[in-house]
Every structure is written in C-alpha cells, then in structure tokens.
mmCIF file of C-alpha atoms and ligand atoms in Angstrom:
data_model
loop_
_atom_site.group_PDB
_atom_site.id
_atom_site.type_symbol
_atom_site.label_atom_id
_atom_site.label_comp_id
_atom_site.label_asym_id
_atom_site.label_seq_id
_atom_site.Cartn_x
_atom_site.Cartn_y
_atom_site.Cartn_z
ATOM 1 C CA MET A 60 154.208 102.858 129.093
ATOM 2 C CA PRO A 61 152.566 99.794 129.819
ATOM 3 C CA ALA A 62 150.166 98.933 127.427
ATOM 4 C CA LEU A 63 145.934 100.343 127.770
ATOM 5 C CA THR A 64 144.593 96.865 126.883
ATOM 6 C CA ASN A 65 144.694 92.904 128.138
ATOM 7 C CA ARG A 66 146.004 92.097 124.545
ATOM 8 C CA LYS A 67 149.719 91.817 124.886
ATOM 9 C CA ARG A 68 152.136 93.808 122.493
ATOM 10 C CA VAL A 69 154.235 91.007 120.639
ATOM 11 C CA LEU A 70 157.202 91.665 118.421
ATOM 12 C CA VAL A 71 157.969 88.592 115.978
ATOM 13 C CA THR A 72 161.533 89.148 114.447
ATOM 14 C CA GLY A 73 161.709 87.310 111.602
ATOM 15 C CA GLY A 74 157.877 86.787 111.655
ATOM 16 C CA ALA A 75 157.534 86.460 107.476
ATOM 17 C CA GLY A 76 159.883 83.571 107.605
ATOM 18 C CA PHE A 77 158.398 79.741 107.666
ATOM 19 C CA LEU A 78 158.499 79.418 111.666
ATOM 20 C CA GLY A 79 157.814 82.855 112.186
ATOM 21 C CA SER A 80 154.233 83.341 109.655
ATOM 22 C CA HIS A 81 153.181 80.245 111.510
ATOM 23 C CA LEU A 82 153.736 82.098 115.051
ATOM 24 C CA CYS A 83 152.422 85.106 114.027
ATOM 25 C CA GLU A 84 149.224 82.935 113.297
ATOM 26 C CA ARG A 85 148.737 81.728 116.247
ATOM 27 C CA LEU A 86 149.723 84.813 118.139
ATOM 28 C CA LEU A 87 146.476 86.549 116.479
ATOM 29 C CA ALA A 88 144.313 83.489 116.819
ATOM 30 C CA ALA A 89 145.280 84.012 121.088
ATOM 31 C CA GLY A 90 144.499 87.826 121.138
ATOM 32 C CA ASN A 91 147.272 89.110 120.931
ATOM 33 C CA ASP A 92 148.651 92.499 119.117
ATOM 34 C CA VAL A 93 151.617 90.934 116.971
ATOM 35 C CA LEU A 94 154.716 93.087 115.566
ATOM 36 C CA CYS A 95 156.107 91.279 112.889
ATOM 37 C CA VAL A 96 159.226 92.497 111.644
ATOM 38 C CA ASP A 97 161.393 91.259 108.996
ATOM 39 C CA ASN A 98 163.802 92.492 106.010
ATOM 40 C CA PHE A 99 162.454 89.185 103.857
ATOM 41 C CA PHE A 100 165.895 88.254 103.456
ATOM 42 C CA THR A 101 164.424 84.162 102.985
ATOM 43 C CA GLY A 102 160.930 85.086 104.233
ATOM 44 C CA SER A 103 158.705 86.945 102.092
ATOM 45 C CA ARG A 104 154.829 89.318 102.600
ATOM 46 C CA ASP A 105 153.340 86.565 100.743
ATOM 47 C CA ASN A 106 153.590 84.121 104.445
ATOM 48 C CA VAL A 107 151.606 86.661 105.882
ATOM 49 C CA LEU A 108 149.628 88.359 103.433
ATOM 50 C CA HIS A 109 146.841 86.248 105.043
ATOM 51 C CA LEU A 110 147.481 88.363 108.539
ATOM 52 C CA LEU A 111 147.564 91.818 106.599
ATOM 53 C CA ASP A 112 143.880 92.889 106.824
ATOM 54 C CA ASN A 113 144.308 91.791 110.695
ATOM 55 C CA PRO A 114 144.013 95.372 112.483
ATOM 56 C CA HIS A 115 145.953 93.956 115.502
ATOM 57 C CA PHE A 116 148.629 93.002 112.719
ATOM 58 C CA GLU A 117 151.407 94.643 111.939
ATOM 59 C CA LEU A 118 154.211 94.518 109.313
ATOM 60 C CA MET A 119 157.880 96.440 109.254
ATOM 61 C CA ARG A 120 160.351 96.126 107.088
ATOM 62 C CA HIS A 121 163.790 96.086 109.566
ATOM 63 C CA ASP A 122 166.861 94.398 109.482
ATOM 64 C CA VAL A 123 167.553 93.661 113.389
ATOM 65 C CA THR A 124 171.610 94.067 112.995
ATOM 66 C CA PHE A 125 170.572 97.946 113.747
ATOM 67 C CA PRO A 126 168.266 98.648 116.851
ATOM 68 C CA LEU A 127 165.216 98.897 117.441
ATOM 69 C CA TYR A 128 162.716 101.394 119.289
ATOM 70 C CA VAL A 129 159.058 99.952 119.946
ATOM 71 C CA GLU A 130 157.180 98.993 123.132
ATOM 72 C CA VAL A 131 156.368 95.550 123.353
ATOM 73 C CA ASP A 132 155.285 92.948 126.331
ATOM 74 C CA GLU A 133 156.834 90.055 124.240
ATOM 75 C CA VAL A 134 159.587 89.403 122.173
ATOM 76 C CA TYR A 135 159.914 86.324 120.325
ATOM 77 C CA ASN A 136 163.699 85.917 118.165
ATOM 78 C CA LEU A 137 163.244 84.300 115.461
ATOM 79 C CA ALA A 138 165.028 86.359 112.449
ATOM 80 C CA CYS A 139 168.306 84.826 110.860
ATOM 81 C CA PRO A 140 168.185 82.423 107.518
ATOM 82 C CA ALA A 141 167.965 78.871 108.500
ATOM 83 C CA SER A 142 169.151 77.027 105.887
ATOM 84 C CA PRO A 143 173.221 76.979 104.652
ATOM 85 C CA ILE A 144 172.463 77.608 101.195
ATOM 86 C CA HIS A 145 171.241 81.116 102.878
ATOM 87 C CA TYR A 146 172.502 81.204 106.230
ATOM 88 C CA GLN A 147 176.240 80.294 103.638
ATOM 89 C CA HIS A 148 175.374 83.491 100.697
ATOM 90 C CA ASP A 149 176.347 85.371 103.158
ATOM 91 C CA PRO A 150 178.534 84.104 106.671
ATOM 92 C CA VAL A 151 179.501 87.426 107.511
ATOM 93 C CA GLN A 152 175.775 89.170 107.813
ATOM 94 C CA THR A 153 174.486 85.900 109.327
ATOM 95 C CA THR A 154 176.659 85.752 112.295
ATOM 96 C CA LYS A 155 176.378 89.622 112.188
ATOM 97 C CA THR A 156 171.783 88.713 112.644
ATOM 98 C CA SER A 157 172.874 86.391 115.536
ATOM 99 C CA VAL A 158 174.918 87.876 116.910
ATOM 100 C CA HIS A 159 173.624 92.154 116.664
ATOM 101 C CA GLY A 160 170.122 90.947 116.424
ATOM 102 C CA ALA A 161 170.327 89.296 119.390
ATOM 103 C CA ILE A 162 172.458 92.484 121.219
ATOM 104 C CA ASN A 163 170.070 94.942 119.583
ATOM 105 C CA MET A 164 166.936 92.894 120.554
ATOM 106 C CA LEU A 165 167.717 92.206 124.252
ATOM 107 C CA GLY A 166 168.977 95.651 124.455
ATOM 108 C CA LEU A 167 164.751 96.752 123.369
ATOM 109 C CA ALA A 168 163.542 93.626 125.935
ATOM 110 C CA LYS A 169 165.520 95.821 128.776
ATOM 111 C CA ARG A 170 164.727 98.823 128.020
ATOM 112 C CA VAL A 171 161.050 98.194 128.272
ATOM 113 C CA GLY A 172 160.955 95.570 130.026
ATOM 114 C CA ALA A 173 159.713 92.452 128.433
ATOM 115 C CA ARG A 174 160.059 88.853 127.928
ATOM 116 C CA ILE A 175 162.774 87.979 125.625
ATOM 117 C CA MET A 176 162.641 84.583 123.663
ATOM 118 C CA GLN A 177 165.742 83.163 121.181
ATOM 119 C CA ALA A 178 165.058 80.535 118.312
ATOM 120 C CA SER A 179 168.146 78.754 119.015
ATOM 121 C CA THR A 180 168.566 75.681 117.332
ATOM 122 C CA SER A 181 170.229 71.783 117.799
ATOM 123 C CA GLU A 182 173.423 73.033 115.743
ATOM 124 C CA VAL A 183 174.625 74.709 118.931
ATOM 125 C CA TYR A 184 175.383 70.520 119.260
ATOM 126 C CA GLY A 185 177.725 70.225 116.021
ATOM 127 C CA ASP A 186 177.964 66.839 115.146
ATOM 128 C CA PRO A 187 177.330 65.743 118.267
ATOM 129 C CA ALA A 188 179.120 62.827 120.523
ATOM 130 C CA VAL A 189 176.593 62.004 122.436
ATOM 131 C CA HIS A 190 172.729 60.768 121.078
ATOM 132 C CA PRO A 191 170.193 61.446 121.664
ATOM 133 C CA GLN A 192 171.267 65.227 122.756
ATOM 134 C CA PRO A 193 169.759 66.256 125.933
ATOM 135 C CA GLU A 194 170.241 70.097 126.865
ATOM 136 C CA GLU A 195 173.317 69.196 129.392
ATOM 137 C CA TYR A 196 175.535 68.105 126.079
ATOM 138 C CA TRP A 197 178.059 71.079 125.831
ATOM 139 C CA GLY A 198 178.554 70.175 121.676
ATOM 140 C CA ASN A 199 180.579 69.204 119.094
ATOM 141 C CA VAL A 200 181.473 72.188 116.383
ATOM 142 C CA ASN A 201 183.860 73.334 114.453
ATOM 143 C CA THR A 202 184.682 77.036 114.635
ATOM 144 C CA ILE A 203 186.314 77.661 111.539
ATOM 145 C CA GLY A 204 184.118 75.422 108.926
ATOM 146 C CA PRO A 205 181.525 76.630 106.401
ATOM 147 C CA ARG A 206 178.773 76.137 108.674
ATOM 148 C CA ALA A 207 180.182 77.757 112.070
ATOM 149 C CA CYS A 208 178.810 80.841 111.314
ATOM 150 C CA TYR A 209 175.522 79.907 111.990
ATOM 151 C CA ASP A 210 176.472 77.610 114.703
ATOM 152 C CA GLU A 211 178.830 79.788 116.412
ATOM 153 C CA GLY A 212 176.280 82.729 115.442
ATOM 154 C CA LYS A 213 173.725 80.952 117.792
ATOM 155 C CA ARG A 214 176.114 79.510 120.692
ATOM 156 C CA CYS A 215 177.017 83.421 120.919
ATOM 157 C CA ALA A 216 173.016 84.435 121.593
ATOM 158 C CA GLU A 217 172.803 81.898 123.809
ATOM 159 C CA THR A 218 175.585 83.370 125.708
ATOM 160 C CA LEU A 219 174.038 86.679 125.224
ATOM 161 C CA PHE A 220 170.794 85.869 126.233
ATOM 162 C CA PHE A 221 172.290 84.317 129.819
ATOM 163 C CA ASP A 222 174.596 87.386 130.597
ATOM 164 C CA TYR A 223 171.556 89.592 130.011
ATOM 165 C CA HIS A 224 169.742 87.540 132.145
ATOM 166 C CA ARG A 225 172.455 87.355 135.027
ATOM 167 C CA GLN A 226 173.672 90.790 134.738
ATOM 168 C CA HIS A 227 170.526 92.554 134.017
ATOM 169 C CA ARG A 228 168.107 90.627 135.402
ATOM 170 C CA LEU A 229 166.190 90.012 132.050
ATOM 171 C CA ASP A 230 163.351 87.327 131.892
ATOM 172 C CA ILE A 231 164.458 85.296 128.808
ATOM 173 C CA LYS A 232 163.964 82.049 127.296
ATOM 174 C CA VAL A 233 165.920 79.951 125.388
ATOM 175 C CA ILE A 234 164.748 76.962 122.803
ATOM 176 C CA ARG A 235 166.626 74.464 120.975
ATOM 177 C CA ILE A 236 164.767 73.838 118.046
ATOM 178 C CA PHE A 237 165.475 70.389 116.277
ATOM 179 C CA ASN A 238 164.422 70.272 112.189
ATOM 180 C CA THR A 239 161.126 71.796 111.255
ATOM 181 C CA TYR A 240 159.069 71.420 108.513
ATOM 182 C CA GLY A 241 155.744 72.350 107.071
ATOM 183 C CA PRO A 242 153.895 74.876 105.166
ATOM 184 C CA ARG A 243 155.677 77.667 103.692
ATOM 185 C CA MET A 244 158.869 76.624 103.893
ATOM 186 C CA HIS A 245 161.333 77.916 101.639
ATOM 187 C CA PRO A 246 160.978 76.193 98.256
ATOM 188 C CA ASN A 247 164.306 77.089 96.783
ATOM 189 C CA ASP A 248 166.670 76.114 100.404
ATOM 190 C CA GLY A 249 167.601 73.209 99.976
ATOM 191 C CA ARG A 250 166.565 71.503 103.175
ATOM 192 C CA VAL A 251 165.602 68.308 102.995
ATOM 193 C CA VAL A 252 161.624 67.829 103.467
ATOM 194 C CA SER A 253 161.078 70.805 100.700
ATOM 195 C CA ASN A 254 163.245 69.102 98.267
ATOM 196 C CA PHE A 255 162.296 65.510 98.777
ATOM 197 C CA ILE A 256 158.757 66.801 97.583
ATOM 198 C CA ILE A 257 159.898 69.742 95.226
ATOM 199 C CA GLN A 258 161.697 66.664 93.255
ATOM 200 C CA ALA A 259 158.835 63.858 93.636
ATOM 201 C CA LEU A 260 156.507 66.506 92.697
ATOM 202 C CA LYS A 261 159.158 67.444 89.469
ATOM 203 C CA GLY A 262 159.354 63.933 88.645
ATOM 204 C CA GLU A 263 163.059 64.752 89.257
ATOM 205 C CA PRO A 264 165.469 62.319 90.755
ATOM 206 C CA ILE A 265 165.665 62.104 94.678
ATOM 207 C CA THR A 266 168.495 63.826 95.750
ATOM 208 C CA ILE A 267 170.770 62.227 98.913
ATOM 209 C CA TYR A 268 173.840 63.194 100.101
ATOM 210 C CA GLY A 269 176.307 60.282 101.303
ATOM 211 C CA ASP A 270 174.870 56.694 101.769
ATOM 212 C CA GLY A 271 171.085 58.049 103.137
ATOM 213 C CA GLN A 272 171.346 55.920 106.252
ATOM 214 C CA GLN A 273 172.274 59.567 107.963
ATOM 215 C CA THR A 274 169.396 60.115 110.527
ATOM 216 C CA ARG A 275 166.861 62.828 111.268
ATOM 217 C CA SER A 276 163.797 63.855 113.151
ATOM 218 C CA PHE A 277 160.983 65.701 111.825
ATOM 219 C CA CYS A 278 158.971 67.846 113.814
ATOM 220 C CA TYR A 279 155.672 69.370 112.030
ATOM 221 C CA VAL A 280 155.577 72.964 112.849
ATOM 222 C CA ASP A 281 152.411 73.352 114.182
ATOM 223 C CA ASP A 282 153.425 71.375 117.975
ATOM 224 C CA LEU A 283 156.124 73.498 117.272
ATOM 225 C CA ILE A 284 154.890 76.060 117.815
ATOM 226 C CA GLU A 285 152.464 74.618 120.534
ATOM 227 C CA GLY A 286 155.745 74.126 122.237
ATOM 228 C CA PHE A 287 156.920 77.610 121.948
ATOM 229 C CA LEU A 288 153.454 79.167 123.399
ATOM 230 C CA ARG A 289 153.638 77.297 126.305
ATOM 231 C CA PHE A 290 157.332 77.736 126.812
ATOM 232 C CA MET A 291 156.940 81.589 126.871
ATOM 233 C CA ASP A 292 154.179 81.225 129.592
ATOM 234 C CA THR A 293 156.530 79.711 132.266
ATOM 235 C CA PRO A 294 156.922 81.586 135.021
ATOM 236 C CA ALA A 295 159.595 84.639 134.988
ATOM 237 C CA GLY A 296 162.746 82.459 135.731
ATOM 238 C CA VAL A 297 162.709 79.722 133.528
ATOM 239 C CA THR A 298 165.000 79.918 131.484
ATOM 240 C CA GLY A 299 165.903 77.244 129.127
ATOM 241 C CA PRO A 300 167.685 75.899 127.301
ATOM 242 C CA ILE A 301 165.151 73.934 126.748
ATOM 243 C CA ASN A 302 164.949 71.239 123.488
ATOM 244 C CA LEU A 303 161.907 70.944 120.850
ATOM 245 C CA GLY A 304 161.496 68.949 118.281
ATOM 246 C CA ASN A 305 159.904 65.459 117.226
ATOM 247 C CA PRO A 306 162.449 62.364 118.728
ATOM 248 C CA GLY A 307 160.991 60.209 115.990
ATOM 249 C CA GLU A 308 163.930 59.207 114.268
ATOM 250 C CA PHE A 309 164.604 58.033 109.962
ATOM 251 C CA THR A 310 167.108 57.701 107.393
ATOM 252 C CA MET A 311 167.229 60.355 104.865
ATOM 253 C CA LEU A 312 166.548 56.964 102.679
ATOM 254 C CA GLU A 313 163.251 56.707 104.873
ATOM 255 C CA LEU A 314 161.843 60.258 104.099
ATOM 256 C CA ALA A 315 162.782 59.619 100.236
ATOM 257 C CA GLU A 316 160.733 56.659 100.129
ATOM 258 C CA LYS A 317 157.883 57.847 102.242
ATOM 259 C CA VAL A 318 157.841 61.196 99.568
ATOM 260 C CA VAL A 319 158.124 59.396 96.797
ATOM 261 C CA ARG A 320 155.109 57.055 98.429
ATOM 262 C CA LEU A 321 152.617 60.191 99.404
ATOM 263 C CA THR A 322 153.003 62.633 96.099
ATOM 264 C CA ARG A 323 152.565 58.884 93.867
ATOM 265 C CA SER A 324 155.767 59.993 92.083
ATOM 266 C CA ALA A 325 157.789 57.878 89.845
ATOM 267 C CA SER A 326 161.081 59.875 90.788
ATOM 268 C CA THR A 327 164.333 57.929 91.732
ATOM 269 C CA ILE A 328 166.980 57.994 94.050
ATOM 270 C CA GLU A 329 170.615 59.282 93.295
ATOM 271 C CA HIS A 330 173.260 59.665 95.683
ATOM 272 C CA LYS A 331 175.902 62.801 95.549
ATOM 273 C CA PRO A 332 178.757 62.896 97.645
ATOM 274 C CA LEU A 333 178.345 63.709 101.837
ATOM 275 C CA PRO A 334 178.952 67.849 102.593
ATOM 276 C CA GLN A 335 181.635 68.628 105.144
ATOM 277 C CA ASP A 336 180.029 69.065 108.451
ATOM 278 C CA ASP A 337 177.096 67.259 107.918
ATOM 279 C CA PRO A 338 176.063 65.974 111.440
ATOM 280 C CA LYS A 339 175.383 61.383 111.360
ATOM 281 C CA GLN A 340 172.458 61.535 113.785
ATOM 282 C CA ARG A 341 170.603 64.018 114.701
ATOM 283 C CA ARG A 342 167.534 63.640 117.118
ATOM 284 C CA PRO A 343 166.112 65.735 120.834
ATOM 285 C CA ASP A 344 166.243 64.803 123.267
ATOM 286 C CA ILE A 345 162.896 66.098 124.781
ATOM 287 C CA ALA A 346 162.088 64.921 128.373
ATOM 288 C CA LYS A 347 162.423 68.341 129.664
ATOM 289 C CA ALA A 348 159.938 70.211 127.558
ATOM 290 C CA ARG A 349 157.684 66.905 128.455
ATOM 291 C CA ALA A 350 158.309 67.358 132.121
ATOM 292 C CA LEU A 351 157.828 70.877 132.803
ATOM 293 C CA LEU A 352 155.455 72.128 129.410
ATOM 294 C CA ASP A 353 153.461 68.511 129.438
ATOM 295 C CA TRP A 354 154.451 68.616 125.558
ATOM 296 C CA GLU A 355 155.173 66.396 123.254
ATOM 297 C CA PRO A 356 154.734 65.952 118.786
ATOM 298 C CA ALA A 357 151.740 64.945 117.871
ATOM 299 C CA VAL A 358 151.372 64.971 114.405
ATOM 300 C CA PRO A 359 152.601 62.044 112.628
ATOM 301 C CA LEU A 360 155.182 62.329 109.929
ATOM 302 C CA ASP A 361 153.044 60.853 107.123
ATOM 303 C CA GLU A 362 150.002 62.876 108.222
ATOM 304 C CA GLY A 363 152.609 66.808 108.190
ATOM 305 C CA LEU A 364 154.145 65.496 104.519
ATOM 306 C CA GLU A 365 151.175 64.822 103.196
ATOM 307 C CA ARG A 366 149.849 68.054 104.503
ATOM 308 C CA THR A 367 153.722 70.187 103.541
ATOM 309 C CA ILE A 368 152.615 68.153 100.267
ATOM 310 C CA ALA A 369 149.499 69.579 99.532
ATOM 311 C CA TYR A 370 150.358 73.466 100.003
ATOM 312 C CA PHE A 371 153.611 72.598 98.127
ATOM 313 C CA ARG A 372 151.326 71.126 95.586
ATOM 314 C CA GLY A 373 148.702 74.065 95.692
ATOM 315 C CA ARG A 374 151.849 76.845 95.855
ATOM 316 C CA PHE A 375 153.511 76.295 92.697
ATOM 317 C CA PHE A 376 151.968 72.875 90.897
ATOM 318 C CA GLY A 377 148.472 74.447 90.961
HETATM 319 N N1 NAD B 509 162.806 75.812 110.402
HETATM 320 C C1 NAD B 509 164.258 74.755 111.321
HETATM 321 O O1 NAD B 509 164.352 73.358 111.014
HETATM 322 C C2 NAD B 509 165.174 75.281 112.312
HETATM 323 C C3 NAD B 509 165.644 74.343 113.548
HETATM 324 C C4 NAD B 509 166.083 75.239 114.279
HETATM 325 C C5 NAD B 509 166.361 76.703 114.515
HETATM 326 N N2 NAD B 509 164.949 77.585 113.978
HETATM 327 C C6 NAD B 509 165.562 78.692 113.841
HETATM 328 O O2 NAD B 509 164.025 79.336 113.713
HETATM 329 C C7 NAD B 509 164.246 80.623 112.958
HETATM 330 C C8 NAD B 509 163.605 80.714 112.161
HETATM 331 O O3 NAD B 509 163.651 79.878 111.034
HETATM 332 P P1 NAD B 509 163.112 79.830 109.766
HETATM 333 O O4 NAD B 509 162.770 77.708 109.787
HETATM 334 O O5 NAD B 509 161.571 80.055 110.104
HETATM 335 O O6 NAD B 509 163.721 80.395 108.617
HETATM 336 P P2 NAD B 509 163.137 81.306 107.660
HETATM 337 O O7 NAD B 509 164.262 81.680 106.978
HETATM 338 O O8 NAD B 509 162.419 81.195 106.768
HETATM 339 O O9 NAD B 509 162.653 82.684 108.467
HETATM 340 C C9 NAD B 509 163.373 83.723 109.136
HETATM 341 C C10 NAD B 509 162.833 84.649 108.890
HETATM 342 O O10 NAD B 509 164.396 85.991 109.355
HETATM 343 C C11 NAD B 509 164.741 87.165 108.065
HETATM 344 N N3 NAD B 509 165.653 87.972 108.961
HETATM 345 C C12 NAD B 509 166.938 87.377 108.484
HETATM 346 N N4 NAD B 509 168.019 87.597 108.518
HETATM 347 C C13 NAD B 509 167.595 88.669 109.184
HETATM 348 C C14 NAD B 509 167.499 90.293 109.713
HETATM 349 N N5 NAD B 509 168.756 90.735 109.954
HETATM 350 N N6 NAD B 509 166.521 90.926 109.833
HETATM 351 C C15 NAD B 509 165.491 90.673 109.669
HETATM 352 N N7 NAD B 509 164.905 89.525 109.239
HETATM 353 C C16 NAD B 509 165.848 88.831 109.653
HETATM 354 C C17 NAD B 509 163.788 86.218 107.107
HETATM 355 O O11 NAD B 509 163.749 87.202 105.991
HETATM 356 C C18 NAD B 509 163.380 85.434 107.471
HETATM 357 O O12 NAD B 509 161.999 85.602 107.243
HETATM 358 C C19 NAD B 509 165.609 81.248 112.431
HETATM 359 O O13 NAD B 509 166.543 82.113 113.751
HETATM 360 C C20 NAD B 509 166.512 79.668 112.781
HETATM 361 O O14 NAD B 509 167.178 79.641 113.086
HETATM 362 C C21 NAD B 509 164.663 76.829 112.324
#
C-alpha cells in the first residue's frame, strides 16, 4: 500500500548497531519514518535511546534470519555482526544472517516494491592481490578459514542482490564499506580503533598484531553515512557495487601513536602474533564514488579520533 504522506518509510536492519544508529538519526533528521529492526546481538537499545521519543521512529526486536512482513519504501540491510570477535562467536549464525537475512529482506523488498541497499564490505576482497581495490577486483578470499563465515556470507549476499535485480528487476544498491569508526562503536569488539582508544584511556599497553606495518584506512562514520544517503538517491539501475571508505592509509603503528598522543596517555606499545588471514593492506579506490556521488570523506583522522575519544571517555570513563 502506498504511504499516506510524503514521508518515506525506511527500514534499517541492524539499526541499533554502530552504523545503523547513525543512519537512523540521519534518516529521521531528513524527515523520514524509520523502522529500526535489530536482534540486539551486537547492537543495543542504548544506541537509539535518544530516538525512542521521536514519533517517527519505531524499534522492533527481530532476527533477519526469519521473514519480516512490513510495508516500507526503502530498506537498508545492515544486520550482521561486523567485528571478527563477534562474527566468529557463532560462525554458522553469521553466515545465516548474511545469506538468509539477504533472502528475507530481498523477498520483502520484492513483495512491497521497495528499493534496497546492502551493506557489503571490503572483506569481499579478502587478502587483496591488487592495491588499492577497485570494484572490478574479484578478491582473494579463503573459503574455509575462520573469517570465511563473514567474507563468504557477504559475497553470497551480493550474489543474491544481483540475481534478484536480474531475475526480478529489483531496485538494488550495493555498497562495499571499508573500516569505519566513530562514537557508538562496540567497546569490546576488538576492532583496532576502539581497542586502541580503550587501552590508551585505561593506561594499558596498546596491542599491535605483527610488526605494525600492515595498513588500514579509516573512515569517520558521518562521512560514510553521507555516502549511504547519496547512493540511495541515485536513479534506479545504478546498482553498484560501490566502494565507500577513506583512501588515507595508515600503519597500525601510526594509528597507535596518534591515539596515545590524542588521549595524552602514558600507554606503551606491545606486539602480539598476527592472526590467521589478517590482510596486509586495505585501502579503497573511491574513484567511482567521487564521480557518481561527488562524495569523498571530509573528516581528517585526527578530528574523527578526537570525537571518538570524547565519546568513549564520556560513556565509559566519566
Ligand atoms: N563498521 C565497519 O567498519 C564496517 C565495515 C564493513 C562493513 N560493515 C557492515 O555494516 C553493517 C553494520 O556494521 P556495524 O559496524 O554497525 O556493526 P554492529 O555490530 O554495530 O551492527 C550490526 C547490527 O546488526 C544486528 N544484528 C546482527 N545479527 C542480526 C540478526 N540476525 N537480525 C537482526 N539484527 C542483527 C546487531 O545486533 C547490530 O545492531 C554490517 O552489515 C557490517 O558487515 C561495517
């Protein structure tokens, strides 16, 4: 049934997570009705507590591995644990969330004629043999390693999105997100930015895996969400996949030194063995996003880190 007002009805799965909560906030500010669906595996009500009084916001506990019957105009499919600690906790459930979740959300979009976006990941490139990674690169993923439940789940979800598009003419958008950080990251998820900040705020040694020369790129959450919204507004038929991330490349050692400086911590740096399948380099080629969306990250790493440090300090060390 069409909406009775001009407001779009937007479903965000995984809406109580880190990225999802920021997306819900931006969608509400833009005048949409937002239905946030989450099973609270890694997300929490706390992340959207400030939105609960908004009459245009609705929070629903639901697991996307089960079908969902709601009337919406747009779907952002973010539901999936994103950090290795969480997605390796129950790897079968992780694959189910990506694959069954995609099937269920695509089925929903097909039933109601909604446009649907998939939050895919740079992990579909695996340990890349091409650097930086353009969207045309098919990736180098170990199908049987401990990260495969996430990487292959996300790859299969992309396949499903493109098959629904080809077979059922579904209006799809696929974005490949590179490392993103900011307030409301899960404090215990082992991701490098939150890890370093918490270790620095506690005055504990900062853990670096390997020699610290492996590089990552870090996108501030507000920049990423701006990219989501711009891409969702592109004409039907513009499907992606499109890389969204920050091409600035930093070694783990550089990041650790920045965090120590910005937190004014006395923490030292401690080296531990590199985990299996840990990519050596990861950096997005965002030429497509620049050309198509006139988008590029605007928040420098130092500034984003300061905002994230302020969040962690206020929330956990206040
Ligand atoms: N943050 C990043 O750097 C990054 C990078 C690449 C891709 N992504 C993707 O973006 C999305 C959001 O990531 P995030 O960083 O906000 O992680 P997050 O863990 O904070 O958010 C994921 C949310 O999905 C929910 N969820 C998990 N399984 C579910 C299920 N079966 N049913 C319903 N809800 C479920 C969790 O409770 C959580 O609220 C994920 O799909 C992730 O793969 C994130």
